[in-house]
PDB file of C-alpha atoms in Angstrom:
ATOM      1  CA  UNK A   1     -19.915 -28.485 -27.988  1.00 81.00           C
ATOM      2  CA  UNK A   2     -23.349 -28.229 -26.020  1.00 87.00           C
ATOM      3  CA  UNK A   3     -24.063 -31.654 -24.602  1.00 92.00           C
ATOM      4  CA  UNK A   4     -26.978 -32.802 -21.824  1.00 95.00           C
ATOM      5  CA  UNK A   5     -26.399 -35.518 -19.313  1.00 95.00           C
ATOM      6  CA  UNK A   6     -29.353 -36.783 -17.137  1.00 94.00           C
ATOM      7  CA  UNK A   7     -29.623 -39.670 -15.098  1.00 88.00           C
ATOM      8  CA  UNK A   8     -29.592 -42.798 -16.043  1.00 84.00           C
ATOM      9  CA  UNK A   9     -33.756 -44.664 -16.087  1.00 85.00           C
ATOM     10  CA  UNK A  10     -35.534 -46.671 -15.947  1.00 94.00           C
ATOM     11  CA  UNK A  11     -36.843 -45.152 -13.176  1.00 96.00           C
ATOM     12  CA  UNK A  12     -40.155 -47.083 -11.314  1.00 97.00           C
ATOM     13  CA  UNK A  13     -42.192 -45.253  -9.024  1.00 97.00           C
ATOM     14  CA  UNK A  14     -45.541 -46.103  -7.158  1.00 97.00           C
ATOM     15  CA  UNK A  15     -47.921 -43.824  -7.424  1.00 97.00           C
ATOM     16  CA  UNK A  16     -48.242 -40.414  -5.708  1.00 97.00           C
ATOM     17  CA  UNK A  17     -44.544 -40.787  -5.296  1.00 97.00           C
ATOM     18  CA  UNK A  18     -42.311 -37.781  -5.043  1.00 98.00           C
ATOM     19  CA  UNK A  19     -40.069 -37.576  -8.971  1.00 97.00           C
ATOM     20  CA  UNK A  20     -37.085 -36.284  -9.237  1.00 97.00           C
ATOM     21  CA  UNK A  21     -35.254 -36.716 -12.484  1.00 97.00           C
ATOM     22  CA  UNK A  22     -31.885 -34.686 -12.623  1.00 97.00           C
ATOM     23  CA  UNK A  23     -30.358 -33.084 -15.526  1.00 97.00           C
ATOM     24  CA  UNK A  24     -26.993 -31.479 -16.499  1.00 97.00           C
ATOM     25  CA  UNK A  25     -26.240 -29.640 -19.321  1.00 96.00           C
ATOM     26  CA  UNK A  26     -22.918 -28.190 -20.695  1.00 95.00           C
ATOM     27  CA  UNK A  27     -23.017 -25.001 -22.944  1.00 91.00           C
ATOM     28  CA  UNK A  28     -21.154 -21.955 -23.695  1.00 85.00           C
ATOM     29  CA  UNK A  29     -23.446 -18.692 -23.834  1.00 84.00           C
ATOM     30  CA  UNK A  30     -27.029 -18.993 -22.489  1.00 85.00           C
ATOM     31  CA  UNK A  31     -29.397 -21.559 -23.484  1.00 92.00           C
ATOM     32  CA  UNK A  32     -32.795 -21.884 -23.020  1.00 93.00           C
ATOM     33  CA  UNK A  33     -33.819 -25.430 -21.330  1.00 96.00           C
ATOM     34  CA  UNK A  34     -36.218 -27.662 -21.726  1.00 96.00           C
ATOM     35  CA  UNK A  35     -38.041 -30.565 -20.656  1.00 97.00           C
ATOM     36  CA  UNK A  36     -39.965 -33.139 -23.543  1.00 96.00           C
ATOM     37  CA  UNK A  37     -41.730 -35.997 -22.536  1.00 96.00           C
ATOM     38  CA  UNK A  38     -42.456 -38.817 -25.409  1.00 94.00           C
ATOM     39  CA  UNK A  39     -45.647 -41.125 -24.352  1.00 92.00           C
ATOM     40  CA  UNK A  40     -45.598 -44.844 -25.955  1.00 88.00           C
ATOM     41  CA  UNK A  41     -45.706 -44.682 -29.750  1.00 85.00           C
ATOM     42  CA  UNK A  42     -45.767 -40.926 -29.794  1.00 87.00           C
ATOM     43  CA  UNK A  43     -43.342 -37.935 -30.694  1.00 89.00           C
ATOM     44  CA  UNK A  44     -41.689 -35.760 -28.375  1.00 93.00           C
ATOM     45  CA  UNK A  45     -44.214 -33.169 -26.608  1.00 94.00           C
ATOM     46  CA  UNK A  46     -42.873 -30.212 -24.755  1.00 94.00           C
ATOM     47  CA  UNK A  47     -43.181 -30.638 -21.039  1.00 97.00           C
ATOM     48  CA  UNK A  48     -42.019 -26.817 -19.459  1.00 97.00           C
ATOM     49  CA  UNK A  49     -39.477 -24.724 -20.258  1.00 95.00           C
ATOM     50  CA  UNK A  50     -37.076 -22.038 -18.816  1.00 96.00           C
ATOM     51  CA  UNK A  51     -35.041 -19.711 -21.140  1.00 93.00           C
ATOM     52  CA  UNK A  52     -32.999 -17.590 -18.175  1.00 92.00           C
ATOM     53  CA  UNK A  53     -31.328 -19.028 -15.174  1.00 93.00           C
ATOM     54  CA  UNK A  54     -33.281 -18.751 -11.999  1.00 95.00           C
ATOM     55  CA  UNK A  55     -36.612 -19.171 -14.038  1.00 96.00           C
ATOM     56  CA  UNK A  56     -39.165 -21.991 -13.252  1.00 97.00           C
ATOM     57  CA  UNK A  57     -41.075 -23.545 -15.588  1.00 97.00           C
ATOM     58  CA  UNK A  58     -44.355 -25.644 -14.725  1.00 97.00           C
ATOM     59  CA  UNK A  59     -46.627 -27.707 -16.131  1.00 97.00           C
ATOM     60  CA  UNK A  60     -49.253 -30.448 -14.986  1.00 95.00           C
ATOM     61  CA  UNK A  61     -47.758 -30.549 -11.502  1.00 97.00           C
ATOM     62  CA  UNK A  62     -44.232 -31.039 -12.851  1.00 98.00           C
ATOM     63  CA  UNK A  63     -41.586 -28.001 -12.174  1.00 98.00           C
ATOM     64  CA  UNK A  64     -37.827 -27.244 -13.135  1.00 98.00           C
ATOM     65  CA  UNK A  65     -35.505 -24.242 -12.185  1.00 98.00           C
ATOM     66  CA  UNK A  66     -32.635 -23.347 -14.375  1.00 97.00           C
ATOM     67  CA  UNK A  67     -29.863 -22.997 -12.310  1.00 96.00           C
ATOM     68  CA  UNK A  68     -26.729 -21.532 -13.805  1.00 94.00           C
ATOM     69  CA  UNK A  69     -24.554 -21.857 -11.020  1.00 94.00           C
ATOM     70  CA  UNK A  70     -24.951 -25.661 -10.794  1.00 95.00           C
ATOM     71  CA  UNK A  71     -25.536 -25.875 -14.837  1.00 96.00           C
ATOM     72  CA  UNK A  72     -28.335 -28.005 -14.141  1.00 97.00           C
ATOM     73  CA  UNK A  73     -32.497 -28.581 -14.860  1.00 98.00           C
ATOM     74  CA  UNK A  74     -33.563 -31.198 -12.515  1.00 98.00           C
ATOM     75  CA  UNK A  75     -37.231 -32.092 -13.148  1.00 98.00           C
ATOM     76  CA  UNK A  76     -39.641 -32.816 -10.355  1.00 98.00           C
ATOM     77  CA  UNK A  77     -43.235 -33.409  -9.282  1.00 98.00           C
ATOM     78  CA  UNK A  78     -44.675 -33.923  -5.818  1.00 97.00           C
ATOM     79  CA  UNK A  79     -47.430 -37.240  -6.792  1.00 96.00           C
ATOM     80  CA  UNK A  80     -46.543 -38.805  -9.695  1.00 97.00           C
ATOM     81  CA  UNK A  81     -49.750 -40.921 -11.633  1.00 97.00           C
ATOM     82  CA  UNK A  82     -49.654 -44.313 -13.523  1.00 96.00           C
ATOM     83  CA  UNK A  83     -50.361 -41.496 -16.606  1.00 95.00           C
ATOM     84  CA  UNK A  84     -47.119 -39.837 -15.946  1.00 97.00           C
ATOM     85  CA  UNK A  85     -45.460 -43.109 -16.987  1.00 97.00           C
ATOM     86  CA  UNK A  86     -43.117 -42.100 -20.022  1.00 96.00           C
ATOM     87  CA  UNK A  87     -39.770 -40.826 -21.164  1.00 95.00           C
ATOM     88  CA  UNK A  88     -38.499 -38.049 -20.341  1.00 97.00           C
ATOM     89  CA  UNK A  89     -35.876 -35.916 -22.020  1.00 96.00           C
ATOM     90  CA  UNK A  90     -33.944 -33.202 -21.042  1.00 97.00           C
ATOM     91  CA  UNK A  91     -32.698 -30.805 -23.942  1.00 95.00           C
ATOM     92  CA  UNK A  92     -31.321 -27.132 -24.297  1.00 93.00           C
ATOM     93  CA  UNK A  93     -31.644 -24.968 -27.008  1.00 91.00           C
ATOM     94  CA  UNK A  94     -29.511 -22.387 -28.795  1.00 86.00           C
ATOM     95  CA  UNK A  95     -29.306 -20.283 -31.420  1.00 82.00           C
ATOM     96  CA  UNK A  96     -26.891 -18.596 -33.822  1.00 77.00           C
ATOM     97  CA  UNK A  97     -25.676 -17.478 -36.968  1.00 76.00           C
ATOM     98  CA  UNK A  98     -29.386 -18.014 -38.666  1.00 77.00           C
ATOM     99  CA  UNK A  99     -29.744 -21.861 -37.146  1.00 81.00           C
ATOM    100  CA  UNK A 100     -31.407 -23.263 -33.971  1.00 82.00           C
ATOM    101  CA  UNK A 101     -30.640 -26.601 -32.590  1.00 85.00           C
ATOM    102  CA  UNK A 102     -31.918 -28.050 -29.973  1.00 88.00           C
ATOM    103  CA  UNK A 103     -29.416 -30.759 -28.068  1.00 91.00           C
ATOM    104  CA  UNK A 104     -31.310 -33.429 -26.105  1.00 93.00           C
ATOM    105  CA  UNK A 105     -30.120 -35.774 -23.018  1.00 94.00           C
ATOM    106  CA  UNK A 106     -30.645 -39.417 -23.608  1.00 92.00           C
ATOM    107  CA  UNK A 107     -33.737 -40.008 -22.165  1.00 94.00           C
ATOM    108  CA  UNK A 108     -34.908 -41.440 -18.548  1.00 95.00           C
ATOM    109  CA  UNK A 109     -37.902 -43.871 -19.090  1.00 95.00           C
ATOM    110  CA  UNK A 110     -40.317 -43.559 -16.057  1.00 97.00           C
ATOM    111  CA  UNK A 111     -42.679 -46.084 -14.826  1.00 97.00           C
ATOM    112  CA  UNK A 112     -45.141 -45.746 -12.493  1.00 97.00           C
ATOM    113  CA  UNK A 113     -47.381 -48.124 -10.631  1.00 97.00           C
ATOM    114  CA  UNK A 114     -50.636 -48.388  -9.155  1.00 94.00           C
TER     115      UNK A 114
ATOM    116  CA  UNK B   1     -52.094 -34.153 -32.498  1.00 83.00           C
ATOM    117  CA  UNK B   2     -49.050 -31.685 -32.810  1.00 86.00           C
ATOM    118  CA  UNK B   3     -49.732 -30.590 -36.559  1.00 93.00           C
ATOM    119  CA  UNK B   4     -46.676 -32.391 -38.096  1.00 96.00           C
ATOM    120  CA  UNK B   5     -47.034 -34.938 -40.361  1.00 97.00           C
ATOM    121  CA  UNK B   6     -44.217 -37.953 -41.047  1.00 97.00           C
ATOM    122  CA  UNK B   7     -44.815 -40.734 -43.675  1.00 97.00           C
ATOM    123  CA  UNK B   8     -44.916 -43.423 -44.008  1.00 97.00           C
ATOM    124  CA  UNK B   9     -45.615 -44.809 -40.488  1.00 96.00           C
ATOM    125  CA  UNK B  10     -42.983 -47.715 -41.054  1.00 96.00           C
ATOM    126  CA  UNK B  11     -40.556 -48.520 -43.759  1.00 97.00           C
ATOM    127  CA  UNK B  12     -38.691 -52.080 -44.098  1.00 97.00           C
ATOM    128  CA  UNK B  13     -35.836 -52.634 -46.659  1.00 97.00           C
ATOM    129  CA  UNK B  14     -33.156 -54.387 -47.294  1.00 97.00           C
ATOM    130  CA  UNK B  15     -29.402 -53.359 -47.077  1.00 97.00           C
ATOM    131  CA  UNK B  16     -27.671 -51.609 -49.967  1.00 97.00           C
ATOM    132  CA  UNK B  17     -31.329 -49.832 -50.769  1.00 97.00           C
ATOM    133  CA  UNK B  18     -32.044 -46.098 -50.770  1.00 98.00           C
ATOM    134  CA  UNK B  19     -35.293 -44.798 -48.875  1.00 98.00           C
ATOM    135  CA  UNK B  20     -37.245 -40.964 -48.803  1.00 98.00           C
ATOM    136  CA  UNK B  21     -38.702 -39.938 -45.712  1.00 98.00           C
ATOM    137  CA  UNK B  22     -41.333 -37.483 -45.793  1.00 98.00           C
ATOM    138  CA  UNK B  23     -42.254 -34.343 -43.672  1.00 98.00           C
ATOM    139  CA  UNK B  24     -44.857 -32.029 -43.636  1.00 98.00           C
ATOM    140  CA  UNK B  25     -44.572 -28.881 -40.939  1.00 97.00           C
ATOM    141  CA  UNK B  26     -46.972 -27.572 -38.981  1.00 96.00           C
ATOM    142  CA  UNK B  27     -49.026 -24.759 -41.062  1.00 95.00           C
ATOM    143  CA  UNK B  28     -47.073 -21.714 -40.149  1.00 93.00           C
ATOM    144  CA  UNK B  29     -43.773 -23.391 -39.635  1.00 95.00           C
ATOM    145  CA  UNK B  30     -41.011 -22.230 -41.403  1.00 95.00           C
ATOM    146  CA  UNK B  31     -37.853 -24.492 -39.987  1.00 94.00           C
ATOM    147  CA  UNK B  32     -37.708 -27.993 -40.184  1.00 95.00           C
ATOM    148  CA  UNK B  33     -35.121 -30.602 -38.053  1.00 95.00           C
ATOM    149  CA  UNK B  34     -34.744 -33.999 -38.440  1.00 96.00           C
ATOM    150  CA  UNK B  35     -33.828 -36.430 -35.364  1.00 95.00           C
ATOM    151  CA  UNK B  36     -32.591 -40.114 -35.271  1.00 96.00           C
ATOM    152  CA  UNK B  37     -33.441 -41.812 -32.081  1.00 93.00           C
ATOM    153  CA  UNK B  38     -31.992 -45.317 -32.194  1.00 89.00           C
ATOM    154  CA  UNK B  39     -31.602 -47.426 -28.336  1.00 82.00           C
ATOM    155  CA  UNK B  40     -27.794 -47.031 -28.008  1.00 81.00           C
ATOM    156  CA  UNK B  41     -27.099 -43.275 -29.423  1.00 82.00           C
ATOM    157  CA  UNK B  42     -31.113 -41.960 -28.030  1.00 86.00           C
ATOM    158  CA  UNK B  43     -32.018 -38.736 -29.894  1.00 90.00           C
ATOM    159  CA  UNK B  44     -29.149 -37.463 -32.705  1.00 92.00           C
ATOM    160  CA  UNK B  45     -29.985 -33.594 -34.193  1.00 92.00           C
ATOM    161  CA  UNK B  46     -29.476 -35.033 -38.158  1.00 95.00           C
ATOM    162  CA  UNK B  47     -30.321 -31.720 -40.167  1.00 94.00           C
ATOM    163  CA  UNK B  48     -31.969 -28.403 -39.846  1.00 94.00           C
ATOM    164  CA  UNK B  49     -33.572 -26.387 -42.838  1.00 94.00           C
ATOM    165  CA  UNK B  50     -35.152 -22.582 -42.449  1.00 93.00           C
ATOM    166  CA  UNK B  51     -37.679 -21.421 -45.485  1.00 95.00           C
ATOM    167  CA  UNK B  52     -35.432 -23.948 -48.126  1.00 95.00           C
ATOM    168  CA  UNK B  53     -32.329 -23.087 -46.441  1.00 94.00           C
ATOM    169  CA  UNK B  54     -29.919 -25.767 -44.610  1.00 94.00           C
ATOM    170  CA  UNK B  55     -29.310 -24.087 -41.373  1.00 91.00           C
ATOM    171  CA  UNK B  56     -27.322 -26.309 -38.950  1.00 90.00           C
ATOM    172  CA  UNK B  57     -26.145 -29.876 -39.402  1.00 91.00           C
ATOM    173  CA  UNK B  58     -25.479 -32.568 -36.405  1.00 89.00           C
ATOM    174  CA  UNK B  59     -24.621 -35.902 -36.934  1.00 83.00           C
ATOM    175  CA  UNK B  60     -25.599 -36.647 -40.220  1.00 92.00           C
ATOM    176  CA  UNK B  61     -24.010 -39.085 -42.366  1.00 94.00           C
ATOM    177  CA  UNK B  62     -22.759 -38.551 -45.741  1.00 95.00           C
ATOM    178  CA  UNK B  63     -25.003 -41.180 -46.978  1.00 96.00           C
ATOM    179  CA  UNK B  64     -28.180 -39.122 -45.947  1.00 97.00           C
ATOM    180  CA  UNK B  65     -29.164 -36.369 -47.182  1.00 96.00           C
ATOM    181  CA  UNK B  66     -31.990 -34.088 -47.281  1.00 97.00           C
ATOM    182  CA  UNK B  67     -34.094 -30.483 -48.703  1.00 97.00           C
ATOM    183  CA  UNK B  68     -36.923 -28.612 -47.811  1.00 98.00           C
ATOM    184  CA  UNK B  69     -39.089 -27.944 -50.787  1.00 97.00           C
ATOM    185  CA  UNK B  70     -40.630 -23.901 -52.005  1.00 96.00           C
ATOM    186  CA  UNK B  71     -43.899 -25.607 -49.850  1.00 96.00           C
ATOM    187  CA  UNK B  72     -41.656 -26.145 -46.535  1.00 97.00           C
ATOM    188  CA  UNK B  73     -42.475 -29.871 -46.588  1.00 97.00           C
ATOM    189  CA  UNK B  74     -38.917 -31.887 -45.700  1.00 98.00           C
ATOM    190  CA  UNK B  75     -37.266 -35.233 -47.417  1.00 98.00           C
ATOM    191  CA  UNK B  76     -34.802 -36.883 -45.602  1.00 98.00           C
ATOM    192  CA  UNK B  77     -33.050 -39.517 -48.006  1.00 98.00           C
ATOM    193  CA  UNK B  78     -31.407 -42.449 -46.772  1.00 98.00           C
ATOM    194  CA  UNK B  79     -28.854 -44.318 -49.333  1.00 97.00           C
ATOM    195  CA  UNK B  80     -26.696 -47.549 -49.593  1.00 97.00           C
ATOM    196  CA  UNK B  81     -28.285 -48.644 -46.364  1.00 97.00           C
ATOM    197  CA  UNK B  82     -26.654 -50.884 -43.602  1.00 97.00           C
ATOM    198  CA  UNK B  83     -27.914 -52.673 -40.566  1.00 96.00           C
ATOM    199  CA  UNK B  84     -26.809 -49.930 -38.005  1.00 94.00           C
ATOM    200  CA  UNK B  85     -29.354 -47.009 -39.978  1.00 96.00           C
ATOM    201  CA  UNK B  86     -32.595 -49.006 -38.458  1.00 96.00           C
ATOM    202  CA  UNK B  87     -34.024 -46.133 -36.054  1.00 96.00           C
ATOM    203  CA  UNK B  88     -37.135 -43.893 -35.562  1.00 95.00           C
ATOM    204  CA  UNK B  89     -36.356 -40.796 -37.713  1.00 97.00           C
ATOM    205  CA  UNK B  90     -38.143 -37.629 -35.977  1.00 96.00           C
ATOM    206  CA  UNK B  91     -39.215 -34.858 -38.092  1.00 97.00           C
ATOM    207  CA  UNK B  92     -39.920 -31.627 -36.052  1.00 96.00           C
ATOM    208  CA  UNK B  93     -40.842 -27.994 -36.841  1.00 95.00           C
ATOM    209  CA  UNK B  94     -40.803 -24.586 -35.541  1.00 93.00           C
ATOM    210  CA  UNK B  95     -42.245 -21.209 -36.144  1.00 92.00           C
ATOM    211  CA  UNK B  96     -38.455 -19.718 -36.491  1.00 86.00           C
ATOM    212  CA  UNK B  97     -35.086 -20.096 -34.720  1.00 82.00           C
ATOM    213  CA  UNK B  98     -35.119 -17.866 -32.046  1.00 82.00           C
ATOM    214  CA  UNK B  99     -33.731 -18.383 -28.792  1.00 74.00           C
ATOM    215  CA  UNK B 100     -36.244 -20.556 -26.864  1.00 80.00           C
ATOM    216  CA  UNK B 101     -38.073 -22.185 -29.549  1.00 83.00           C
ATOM    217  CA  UNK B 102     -40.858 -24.900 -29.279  1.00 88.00           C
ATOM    218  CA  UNK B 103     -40.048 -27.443 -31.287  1.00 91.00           C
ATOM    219  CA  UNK B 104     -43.558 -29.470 -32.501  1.00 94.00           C
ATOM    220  CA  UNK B 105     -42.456 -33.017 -33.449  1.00 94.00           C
ATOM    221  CA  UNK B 106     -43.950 -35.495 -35.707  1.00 95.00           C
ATOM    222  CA  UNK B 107     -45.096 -39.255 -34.436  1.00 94.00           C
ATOM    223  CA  UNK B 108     -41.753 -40.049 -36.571  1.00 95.00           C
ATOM    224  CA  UNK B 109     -40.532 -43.277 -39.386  1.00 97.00           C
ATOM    225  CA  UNK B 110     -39.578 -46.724 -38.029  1.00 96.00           C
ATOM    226  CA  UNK B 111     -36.819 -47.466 -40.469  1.00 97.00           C
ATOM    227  CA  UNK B 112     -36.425 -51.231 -40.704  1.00 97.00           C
ATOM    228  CA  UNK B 113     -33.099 -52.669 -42.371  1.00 97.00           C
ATOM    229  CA  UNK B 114     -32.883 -55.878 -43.181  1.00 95.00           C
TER     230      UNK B 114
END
């Protein structure tokens, strides 16, 4: 089955710090990927996407390439901010016989500090 | 405010006790997905419905169950409850389930069992 593995948190940063967060991912076919960020007492938000390997999804400074020759989506961002401080999950996405199902990693909580 | 609405907020109860969770999609939305995040297992696909249909099921126990309703809202039911079912439960939505789908999630139920 499709499973995602990213690394391990918490993760503590000061600020304007360079992020990188890295994330596997095991699938057959070709998934789309995705990055969700969850702020304190919040849902999941989407954070950037990619749905075709070499693509690069942005958003708010933070970037990700889907690489299908490494199977992996690591997420970065050049200066992190004390704002930036939540979890972050990893997840792809596929669909198939009518369903779509999205399978996430298990989160990587990030701190960051003035 | 992603246009997905979860109640209550926060549910306690005691073991042995059977609980609804509520979800209302975002206007538009025709699938629905429910999520339980919990510390140890992070973020579990439970249940996925499309226009009334059940789509795709993940880990979801034969003591749950759920529906989505002619008016797309979602019920996930909990029954003879234990100790080990205390967990945010995530209700998302989406416009479909084709490949690369935004899911929009709810601020989700804290499930107390006591």
């Amino acid at each position: 089955g499709n499973s995602v593995t990213q690394m391990e948190g918490p993760v503590t940063l000061s600020e304007e710090a360079f992020l990188t967060i890295n994330c596997t991912y095991t699938a057959t076919g070709y998934p789309s990927l995705f990055w969700y960020v969850q702020y304190p007492g919040e849902g999941l938000q989407l954070l950037l996407k990619a749905t075709k390997a070499d693509d690069k999804g942005s958003n708010k400074g933070f970037e990700a390439t889907y690489r299908k020759e490494t199977t992996s989506f690591h997420l970065e961002k050049g200066s992190v901010q004390v704002s930036d401080s939540a979890v972050y999950f990893c997840a792809l996405g596929q669909s198939g016989a009518g369903s779509y199902q999205l399978t996430f990693g298990k989160g990587t909580k990030l701190s960051v500090i003035p | 405010d992603s246009g997905v609405t979860q109640t209550p907020k926060h549910l306690i109860t005691a073991t042995g006790q059977r609980v609804t969770l509520r979800c209302s999609p975002r206007s538009g939305d025709l699938s629905v997905y429910w999520y339980q995040q919990s510390l140890d297992q992070g973020l579990q696909f439970l249940i996925q419905y499309y226009n009334g249909e059940e789509r795709a099921k993940g880990n979801i126990l034969e003591r749950f169950s759920a529906q989505q309703f002619p008016d797309l809202h979602s019920e996930l039911n909990l029954s003879s409850l234990e100790l080990g079912d205390s967990a945010l439960y995530f209700c998302a939505s989406s416009v479909g389930v084709s490949p690369g789908e935004k899911l929009f999630f709810g601020s989700g139920t804290q499930l107390s069992v006591l």
